[in-house]
PDB file of C-alpha atoms in Angstrom:
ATOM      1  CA  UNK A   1     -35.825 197.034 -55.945  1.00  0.00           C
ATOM      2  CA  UNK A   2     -33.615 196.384 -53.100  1.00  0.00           C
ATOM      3  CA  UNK A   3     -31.380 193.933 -55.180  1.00  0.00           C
ATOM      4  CA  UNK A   4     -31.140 197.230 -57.566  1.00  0.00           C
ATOM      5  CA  UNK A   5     -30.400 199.697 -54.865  1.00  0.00           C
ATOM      6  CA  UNK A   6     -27.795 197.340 -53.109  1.00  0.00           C
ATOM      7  CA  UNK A   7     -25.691 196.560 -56.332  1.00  0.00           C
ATOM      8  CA  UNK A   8     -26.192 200.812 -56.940  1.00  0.00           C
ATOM      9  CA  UNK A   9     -24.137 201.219 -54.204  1.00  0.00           C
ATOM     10  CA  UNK A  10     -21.402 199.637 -55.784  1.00  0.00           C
ATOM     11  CA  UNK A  11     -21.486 201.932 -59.252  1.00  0.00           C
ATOM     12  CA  UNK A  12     -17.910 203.967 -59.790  1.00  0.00           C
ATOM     13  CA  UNK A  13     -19.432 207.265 -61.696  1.00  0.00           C
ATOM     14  CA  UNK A  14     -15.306 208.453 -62.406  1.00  0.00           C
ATOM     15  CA  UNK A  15     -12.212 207.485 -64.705  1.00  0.00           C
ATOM     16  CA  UNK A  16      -9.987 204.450 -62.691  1.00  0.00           C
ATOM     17  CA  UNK A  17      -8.061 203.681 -65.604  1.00  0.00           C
ATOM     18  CA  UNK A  18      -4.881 205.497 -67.153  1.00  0.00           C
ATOM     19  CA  UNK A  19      -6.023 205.014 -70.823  1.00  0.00           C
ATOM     20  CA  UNK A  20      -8.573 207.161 -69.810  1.00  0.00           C
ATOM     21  CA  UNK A  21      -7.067 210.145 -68.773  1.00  0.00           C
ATOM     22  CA  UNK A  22      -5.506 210.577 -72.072  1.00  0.00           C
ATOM     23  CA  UNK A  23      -6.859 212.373 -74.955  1.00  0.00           C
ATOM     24  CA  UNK A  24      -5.630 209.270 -77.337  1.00  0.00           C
ATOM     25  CA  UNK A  25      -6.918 206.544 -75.576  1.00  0.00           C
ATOM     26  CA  UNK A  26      -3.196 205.387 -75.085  1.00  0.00           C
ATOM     27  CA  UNK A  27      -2.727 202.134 -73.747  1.00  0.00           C
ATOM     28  CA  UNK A  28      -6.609 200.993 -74.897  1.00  0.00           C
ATOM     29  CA  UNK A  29      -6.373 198.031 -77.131  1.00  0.00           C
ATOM     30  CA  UNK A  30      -9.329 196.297 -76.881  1.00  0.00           C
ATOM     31  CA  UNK A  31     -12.918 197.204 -76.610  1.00  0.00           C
ATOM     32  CA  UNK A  32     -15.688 194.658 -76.243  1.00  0.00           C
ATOM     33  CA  UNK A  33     -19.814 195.157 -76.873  1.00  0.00           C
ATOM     34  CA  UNK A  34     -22.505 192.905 -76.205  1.00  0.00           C
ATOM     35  CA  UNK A  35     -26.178 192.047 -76.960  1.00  0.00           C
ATOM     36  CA  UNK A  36     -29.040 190.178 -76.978  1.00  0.00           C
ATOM     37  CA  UNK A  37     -31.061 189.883 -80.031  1.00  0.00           C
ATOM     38  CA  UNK A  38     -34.577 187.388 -79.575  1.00  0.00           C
ATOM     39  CA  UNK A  39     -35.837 184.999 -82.056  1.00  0.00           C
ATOM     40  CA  UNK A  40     -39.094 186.614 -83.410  1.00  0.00           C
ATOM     41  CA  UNK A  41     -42.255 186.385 -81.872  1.00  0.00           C
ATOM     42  CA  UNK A  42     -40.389 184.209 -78.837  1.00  0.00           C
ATOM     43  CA  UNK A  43     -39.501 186.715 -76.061  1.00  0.00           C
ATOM     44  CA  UNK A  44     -38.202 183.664 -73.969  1.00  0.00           C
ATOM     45  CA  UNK A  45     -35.495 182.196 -76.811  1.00  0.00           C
ATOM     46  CA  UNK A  46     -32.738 184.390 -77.833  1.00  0.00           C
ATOM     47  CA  UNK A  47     -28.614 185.018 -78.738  1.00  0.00           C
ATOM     48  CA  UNK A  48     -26.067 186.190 -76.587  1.00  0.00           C
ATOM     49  CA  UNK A  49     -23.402 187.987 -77.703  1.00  0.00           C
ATOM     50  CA  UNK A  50     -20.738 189.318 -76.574  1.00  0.00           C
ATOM     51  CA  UNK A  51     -17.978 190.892 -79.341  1.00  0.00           C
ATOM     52  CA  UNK A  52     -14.345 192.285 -78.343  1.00  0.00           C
ATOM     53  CA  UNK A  53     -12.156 194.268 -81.297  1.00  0.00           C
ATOM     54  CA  UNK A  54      -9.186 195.736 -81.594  1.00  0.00           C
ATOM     55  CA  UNK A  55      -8.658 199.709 -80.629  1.00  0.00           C
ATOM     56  CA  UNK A  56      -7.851 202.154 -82.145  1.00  0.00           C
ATOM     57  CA  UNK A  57      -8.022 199.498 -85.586  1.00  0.00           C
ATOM     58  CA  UNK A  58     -11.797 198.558 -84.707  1.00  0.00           C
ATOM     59  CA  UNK A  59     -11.349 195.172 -85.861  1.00  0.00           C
ATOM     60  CA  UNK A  60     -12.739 191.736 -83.989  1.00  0.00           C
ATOM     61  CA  UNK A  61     -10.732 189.539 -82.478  1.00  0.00           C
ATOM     62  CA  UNK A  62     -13.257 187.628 -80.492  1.00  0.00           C
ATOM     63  CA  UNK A  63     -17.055 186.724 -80.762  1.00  0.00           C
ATOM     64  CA  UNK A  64     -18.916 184.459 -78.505  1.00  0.00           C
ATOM     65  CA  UNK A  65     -22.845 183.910 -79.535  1.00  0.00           C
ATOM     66  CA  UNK A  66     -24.889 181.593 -78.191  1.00  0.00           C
ATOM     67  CA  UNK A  67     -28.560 180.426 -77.705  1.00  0.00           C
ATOM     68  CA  UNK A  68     -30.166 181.033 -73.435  1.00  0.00           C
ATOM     69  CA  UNK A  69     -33.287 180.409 -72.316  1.00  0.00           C
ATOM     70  CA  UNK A  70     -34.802 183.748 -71.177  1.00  0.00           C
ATOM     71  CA  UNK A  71     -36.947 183.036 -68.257  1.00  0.00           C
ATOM     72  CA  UNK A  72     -37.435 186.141 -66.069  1.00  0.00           C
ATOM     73  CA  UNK A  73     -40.280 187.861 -67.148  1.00  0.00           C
ATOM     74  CA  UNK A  74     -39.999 191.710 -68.626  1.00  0.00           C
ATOM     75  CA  UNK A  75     -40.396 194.196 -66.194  1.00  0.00           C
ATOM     76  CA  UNK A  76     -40.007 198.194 -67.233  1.00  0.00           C
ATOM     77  CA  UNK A  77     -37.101 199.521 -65.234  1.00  0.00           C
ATOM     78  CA  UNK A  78     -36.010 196.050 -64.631  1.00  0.00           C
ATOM     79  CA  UNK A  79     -35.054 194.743 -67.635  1.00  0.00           C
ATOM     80  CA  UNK A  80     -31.328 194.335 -66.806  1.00  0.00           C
ATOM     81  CA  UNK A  81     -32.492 191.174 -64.456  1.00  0.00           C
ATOM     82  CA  UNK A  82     -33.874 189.388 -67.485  1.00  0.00           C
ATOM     83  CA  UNK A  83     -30.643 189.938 -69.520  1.00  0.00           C
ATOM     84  CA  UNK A  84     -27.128 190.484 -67.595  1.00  0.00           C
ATOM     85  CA  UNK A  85     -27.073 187.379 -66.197  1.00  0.00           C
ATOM     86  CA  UNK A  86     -26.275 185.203 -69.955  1.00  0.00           C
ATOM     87  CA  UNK A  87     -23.795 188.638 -70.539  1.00  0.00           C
ATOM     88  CA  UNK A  88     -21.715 188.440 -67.343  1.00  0.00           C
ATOM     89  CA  UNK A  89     -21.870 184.573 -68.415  1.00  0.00           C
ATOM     90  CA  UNK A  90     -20.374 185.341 -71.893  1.00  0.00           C
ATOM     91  CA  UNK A  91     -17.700 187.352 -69.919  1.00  0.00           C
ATOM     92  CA  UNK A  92     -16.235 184.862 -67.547  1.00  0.00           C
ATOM     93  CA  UNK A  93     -16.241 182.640 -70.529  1.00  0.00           C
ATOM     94  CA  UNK A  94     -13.782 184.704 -72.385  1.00  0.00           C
ATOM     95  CA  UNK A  95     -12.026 185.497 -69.020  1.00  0.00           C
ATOM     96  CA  UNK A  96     -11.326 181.594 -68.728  1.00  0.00           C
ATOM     97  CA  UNK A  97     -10.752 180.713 -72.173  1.00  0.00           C
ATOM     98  CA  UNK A  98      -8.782 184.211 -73.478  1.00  0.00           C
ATOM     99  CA  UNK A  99      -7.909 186.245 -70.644  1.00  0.00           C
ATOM    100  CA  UNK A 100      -5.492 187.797 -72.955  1.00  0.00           C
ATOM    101  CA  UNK A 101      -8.819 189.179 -74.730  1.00  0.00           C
ATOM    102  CA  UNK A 102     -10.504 190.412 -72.228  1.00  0.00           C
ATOM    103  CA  UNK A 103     -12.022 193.922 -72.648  1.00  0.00           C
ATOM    104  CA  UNK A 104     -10.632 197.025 -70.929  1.00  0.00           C
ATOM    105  CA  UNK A 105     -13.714 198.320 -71.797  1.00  0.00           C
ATOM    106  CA  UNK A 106     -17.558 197.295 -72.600  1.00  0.00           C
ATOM    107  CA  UNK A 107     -20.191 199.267 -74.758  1.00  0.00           C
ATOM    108  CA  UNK A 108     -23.561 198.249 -73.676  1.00  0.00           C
ATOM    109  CA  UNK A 109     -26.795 198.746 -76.079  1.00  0.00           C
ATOM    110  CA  UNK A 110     -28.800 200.384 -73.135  1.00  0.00           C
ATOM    111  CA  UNK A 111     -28.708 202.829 -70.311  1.00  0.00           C
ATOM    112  CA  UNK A 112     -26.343 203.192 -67.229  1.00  0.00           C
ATOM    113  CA  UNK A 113     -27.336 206.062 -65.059  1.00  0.00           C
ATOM    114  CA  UNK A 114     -30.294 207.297 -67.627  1.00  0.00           C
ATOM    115  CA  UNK A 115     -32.914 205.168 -66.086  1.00  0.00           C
ATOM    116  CA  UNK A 116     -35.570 205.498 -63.308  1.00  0.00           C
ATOM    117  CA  UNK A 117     -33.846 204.997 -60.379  1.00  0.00           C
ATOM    118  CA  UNK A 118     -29.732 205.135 -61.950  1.00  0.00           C
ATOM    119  CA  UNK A 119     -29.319 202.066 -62.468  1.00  0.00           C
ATOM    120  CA  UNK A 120     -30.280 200.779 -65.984  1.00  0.00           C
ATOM    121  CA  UNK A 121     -28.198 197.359 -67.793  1.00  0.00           C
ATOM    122  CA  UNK A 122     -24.615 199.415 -68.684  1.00  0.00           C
ATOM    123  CA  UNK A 123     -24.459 199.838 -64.660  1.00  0.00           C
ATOM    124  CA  UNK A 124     -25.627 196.647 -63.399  1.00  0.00           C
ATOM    125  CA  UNK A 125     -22.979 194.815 -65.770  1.00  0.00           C
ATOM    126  CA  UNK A 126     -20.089 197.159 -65.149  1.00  0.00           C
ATOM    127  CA  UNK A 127     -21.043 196.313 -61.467  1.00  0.00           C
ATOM    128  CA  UNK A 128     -21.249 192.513 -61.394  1.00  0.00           C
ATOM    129  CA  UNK A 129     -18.272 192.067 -63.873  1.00  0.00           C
ATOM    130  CA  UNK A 130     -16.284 194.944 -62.887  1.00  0.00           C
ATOM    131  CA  UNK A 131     -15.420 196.398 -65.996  1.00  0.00           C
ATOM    132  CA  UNK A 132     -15.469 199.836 -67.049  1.00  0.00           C
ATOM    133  CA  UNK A 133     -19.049 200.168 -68.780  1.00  0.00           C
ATOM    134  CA  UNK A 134     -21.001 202.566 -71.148  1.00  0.00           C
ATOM    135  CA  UNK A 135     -24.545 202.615 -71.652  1.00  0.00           C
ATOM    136  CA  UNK A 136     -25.547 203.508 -75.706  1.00  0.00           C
ATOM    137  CA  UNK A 137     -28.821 203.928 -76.183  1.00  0.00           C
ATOM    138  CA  UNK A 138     -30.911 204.629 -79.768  1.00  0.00           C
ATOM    139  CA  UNK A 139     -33.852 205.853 -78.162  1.00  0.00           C
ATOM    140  CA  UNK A 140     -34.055 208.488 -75.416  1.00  0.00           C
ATOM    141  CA  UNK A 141     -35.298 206.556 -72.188  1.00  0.00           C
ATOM    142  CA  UNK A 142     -37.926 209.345 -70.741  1.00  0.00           C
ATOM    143  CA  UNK A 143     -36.962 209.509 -67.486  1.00  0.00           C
ATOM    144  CA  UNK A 144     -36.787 212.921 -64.898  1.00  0.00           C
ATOM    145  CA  UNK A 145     -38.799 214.801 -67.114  1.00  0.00           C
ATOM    146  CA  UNK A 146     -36.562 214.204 -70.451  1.00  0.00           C
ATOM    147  CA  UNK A 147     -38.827 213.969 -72.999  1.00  0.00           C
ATOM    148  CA  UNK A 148     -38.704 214.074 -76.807  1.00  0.00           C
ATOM    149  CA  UNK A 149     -40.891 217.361 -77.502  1.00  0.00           C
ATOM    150  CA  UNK A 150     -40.453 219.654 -79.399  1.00  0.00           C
ATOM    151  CA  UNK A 151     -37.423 221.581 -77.637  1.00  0.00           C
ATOM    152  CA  UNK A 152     -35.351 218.318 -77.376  1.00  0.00           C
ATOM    153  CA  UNK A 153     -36.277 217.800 -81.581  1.00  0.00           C
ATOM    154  CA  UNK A 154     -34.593 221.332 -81.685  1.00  0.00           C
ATOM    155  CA  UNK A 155     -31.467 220.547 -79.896  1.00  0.00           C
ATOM    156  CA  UNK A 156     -31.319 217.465 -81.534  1.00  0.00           C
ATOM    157  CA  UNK A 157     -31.227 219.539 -85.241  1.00  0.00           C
ATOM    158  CA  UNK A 158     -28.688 221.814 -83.936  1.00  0.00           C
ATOM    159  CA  UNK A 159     -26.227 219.163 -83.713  1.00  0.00           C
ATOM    160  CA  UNK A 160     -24.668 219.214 -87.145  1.00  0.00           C
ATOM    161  CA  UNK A 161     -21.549 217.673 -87.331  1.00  0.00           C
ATOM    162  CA  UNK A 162     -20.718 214.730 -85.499  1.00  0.00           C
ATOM    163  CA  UNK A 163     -18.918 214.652 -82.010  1.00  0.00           C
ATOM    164  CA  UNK A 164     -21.307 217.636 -81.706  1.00  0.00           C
ATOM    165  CA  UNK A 165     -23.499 217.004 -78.028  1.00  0.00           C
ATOM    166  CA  UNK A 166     -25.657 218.212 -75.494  1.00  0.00           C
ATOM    167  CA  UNK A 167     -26.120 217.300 -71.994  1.00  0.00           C
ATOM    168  CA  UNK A 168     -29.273 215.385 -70.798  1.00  0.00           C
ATOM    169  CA  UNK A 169     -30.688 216.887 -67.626  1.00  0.00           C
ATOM    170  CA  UNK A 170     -33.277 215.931 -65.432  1.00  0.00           C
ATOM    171  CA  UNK A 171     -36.067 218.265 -63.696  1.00  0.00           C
ATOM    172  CA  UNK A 172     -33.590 217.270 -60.602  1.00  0.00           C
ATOM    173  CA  UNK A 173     -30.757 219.372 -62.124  1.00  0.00           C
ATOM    174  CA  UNK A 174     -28.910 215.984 -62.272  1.00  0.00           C
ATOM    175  CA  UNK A 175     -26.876 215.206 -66.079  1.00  0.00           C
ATOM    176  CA  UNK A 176     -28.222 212.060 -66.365  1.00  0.00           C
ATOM    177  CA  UNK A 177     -26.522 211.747 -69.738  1.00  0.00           C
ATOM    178  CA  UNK A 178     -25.514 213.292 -73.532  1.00  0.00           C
ATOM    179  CA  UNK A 179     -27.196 213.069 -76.329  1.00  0.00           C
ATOM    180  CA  UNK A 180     -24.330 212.573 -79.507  1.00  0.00           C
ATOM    181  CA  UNK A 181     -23.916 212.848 -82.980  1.00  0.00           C
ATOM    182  CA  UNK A 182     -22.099 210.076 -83.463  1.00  0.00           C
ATOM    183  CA  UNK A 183     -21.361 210.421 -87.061  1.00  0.00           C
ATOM    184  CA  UNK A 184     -22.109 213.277 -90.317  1.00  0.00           C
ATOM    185  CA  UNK A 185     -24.772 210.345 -92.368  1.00  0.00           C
ATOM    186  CA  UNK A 186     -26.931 210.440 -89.633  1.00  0.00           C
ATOM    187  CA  UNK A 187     -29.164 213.067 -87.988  1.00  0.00           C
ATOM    188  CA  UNK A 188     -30.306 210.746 -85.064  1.00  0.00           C
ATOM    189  CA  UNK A 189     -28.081 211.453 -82.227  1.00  0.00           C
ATOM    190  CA  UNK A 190     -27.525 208.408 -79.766  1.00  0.00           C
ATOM    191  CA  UNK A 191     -27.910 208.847 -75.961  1.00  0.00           C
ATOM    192  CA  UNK A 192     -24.432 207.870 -74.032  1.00  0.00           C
ATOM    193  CA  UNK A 193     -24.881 207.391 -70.233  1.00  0.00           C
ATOM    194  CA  UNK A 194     -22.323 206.028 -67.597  1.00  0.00           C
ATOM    195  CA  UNK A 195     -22.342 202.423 -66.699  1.00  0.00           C
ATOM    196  CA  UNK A 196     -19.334 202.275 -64.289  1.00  0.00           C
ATOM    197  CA  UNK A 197     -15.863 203.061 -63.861  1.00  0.00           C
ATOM    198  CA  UNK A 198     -15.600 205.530 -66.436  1.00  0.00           C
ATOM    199  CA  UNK A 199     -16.621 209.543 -66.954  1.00  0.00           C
ATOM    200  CA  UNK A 200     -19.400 211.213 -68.978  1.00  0.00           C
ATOM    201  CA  UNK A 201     -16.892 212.933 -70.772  1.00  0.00           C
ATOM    202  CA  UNK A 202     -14.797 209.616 -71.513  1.00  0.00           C
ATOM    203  CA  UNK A 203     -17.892 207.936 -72.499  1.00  0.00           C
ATOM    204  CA  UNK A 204     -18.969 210.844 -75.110  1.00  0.00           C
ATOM    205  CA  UNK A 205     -15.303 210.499 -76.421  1.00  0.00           C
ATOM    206  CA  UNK A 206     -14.589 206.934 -76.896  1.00  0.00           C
ATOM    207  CA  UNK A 207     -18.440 205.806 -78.167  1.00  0.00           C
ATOM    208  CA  UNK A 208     -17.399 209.020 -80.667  1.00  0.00           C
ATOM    209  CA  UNK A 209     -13.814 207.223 -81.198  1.00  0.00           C
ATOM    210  CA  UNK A 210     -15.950 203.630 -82.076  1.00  0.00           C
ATOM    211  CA  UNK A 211     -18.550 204.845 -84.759  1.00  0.00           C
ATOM    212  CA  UNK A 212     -17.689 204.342 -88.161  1.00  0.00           C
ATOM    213  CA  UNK A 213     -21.445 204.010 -88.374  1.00  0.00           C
ATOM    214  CA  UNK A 214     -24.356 205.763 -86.488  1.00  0.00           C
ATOM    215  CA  UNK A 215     -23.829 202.951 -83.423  1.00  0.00           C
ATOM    216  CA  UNK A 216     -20.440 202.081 -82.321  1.00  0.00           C
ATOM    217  CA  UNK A 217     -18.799 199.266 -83.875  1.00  0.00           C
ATOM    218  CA  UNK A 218     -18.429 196.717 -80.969  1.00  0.00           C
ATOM    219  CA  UNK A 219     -22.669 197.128 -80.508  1.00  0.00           C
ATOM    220  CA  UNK A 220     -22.762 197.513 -83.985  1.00  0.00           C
ATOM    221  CA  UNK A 221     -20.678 194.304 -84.687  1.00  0.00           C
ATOM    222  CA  UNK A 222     -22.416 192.307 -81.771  1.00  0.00           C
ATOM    223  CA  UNK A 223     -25.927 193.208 -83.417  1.00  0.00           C
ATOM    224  CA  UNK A 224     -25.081 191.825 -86.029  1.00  0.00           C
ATOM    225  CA  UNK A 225     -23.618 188.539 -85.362  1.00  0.00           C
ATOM    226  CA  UNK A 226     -26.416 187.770 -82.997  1.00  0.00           C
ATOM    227  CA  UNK A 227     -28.632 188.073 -85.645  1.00  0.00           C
ATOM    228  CA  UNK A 228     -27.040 186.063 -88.163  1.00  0.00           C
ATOM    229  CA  UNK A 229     -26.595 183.573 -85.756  1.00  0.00           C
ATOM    230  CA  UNK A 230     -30.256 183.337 -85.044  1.00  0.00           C
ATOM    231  CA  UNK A 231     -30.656 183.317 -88.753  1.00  0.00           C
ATOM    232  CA  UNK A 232     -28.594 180.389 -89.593  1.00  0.00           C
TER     233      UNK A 232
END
């Protein structure tokens, strides 16, 4: 907890980038995601991944998967412990071997600020690597009295067309996050929260910018080659 709350300190909830600041993304050209997808029925074996493509093209020019040894146990609200260290690992690895690649930007499959105490996996990497980072989530974390009943179900259906949103806020008052229709073939929204050094508004924009799909392409991409590495 004080490990969290020390490397909280250091989260950047703003835009520090020019790209940013423009409605076009100008000056973005590359986007990374990352993942970590476990070999079935071992919760201690699993694939690293970490993907970087091409913006506004969405196409990859780097992929780095590999096999770690998962030894810190799961622990709910901690679960960023267990995994960042084998992702900020993937990054220095691409920052030594193809600087020139290196992400302006990294998706995260997971939570920044939308997480019991602020500080879920899209934080804690944007901190220790110091990239600009976004937290996509599928699920709704149910944190600050967010829950999924039947009001949430509602504003979920009134989002019809996608880019449509609606803020996620806490019993505190705090916006915590937005839920997003990322694209018109599917209904299920995804939940984008701020990692670090980026907006909630340039977050809901460029996740928006990445989907072709439901989930944006460099999560979507890393997904998938981390399971087809475990499969081969």
């Amino acid at each position: 907890r004080r490990e969290q709350a020390r490397l909280k300190a250091g989260v950047v909830e703003e835009d520090t980038e020019e790209w940013q600041k423009d409605a076009r993304f100008t000056g973005l050209e590359r986007v990374g995601g990352v993942d970590l997808s476990y070999i079935k029925g071992n919760d201690s074996r699993a694939c690293a991944s970490l993907v970087v493509l091409s913006f506004p093209a969405l196409e990859v020019l780097y992929q780095d998967c590999r096999m770690v040894a998962v030894s810190a146990p799961y622990v709910a609200g901690f679960l960023a412990f267990r995994e960042v260290p084998f992702l900020v690992e993937a990054v220095q690895r691409l920052q030594q071997e193809q600087p020139q690649l290196q992400p302006q930007v990294l998706l995260v499959d997971g939570n920044g600020l939308l997480h019991p105490r602020g500080f879920g996996t899209a934080c804690h990497l944007g901190v220790l690597t110091d990239l600009p980072c976004i937290g996509v989530a599928k699920n709704l974390l149910q944190v600050d009295g967010l829950v999924r009943d039947e009001l949430h179900r509602e504003q979920v259906r009134s989002l019809q067309r996608s880019g449509e949103t609606f803020p996620l806020t806490g019993t505190s008052g705090k916006v915590l996050g937005m839920a997003l229709r990322s694209c018109n073939n599917s209904s299920r929204p995804l939940y984008v929260s701020v990692g670090h050094r980026v907006s909630l508004d340039t977050a809901v924009r460029l996740v928006g910018a990445c989907c072709r799909f439901r989930v944006p392409e460099p999560v979507r991409q890393a997904d998938i080659r981390s399971r087809e590495y475990l499969r081969k």
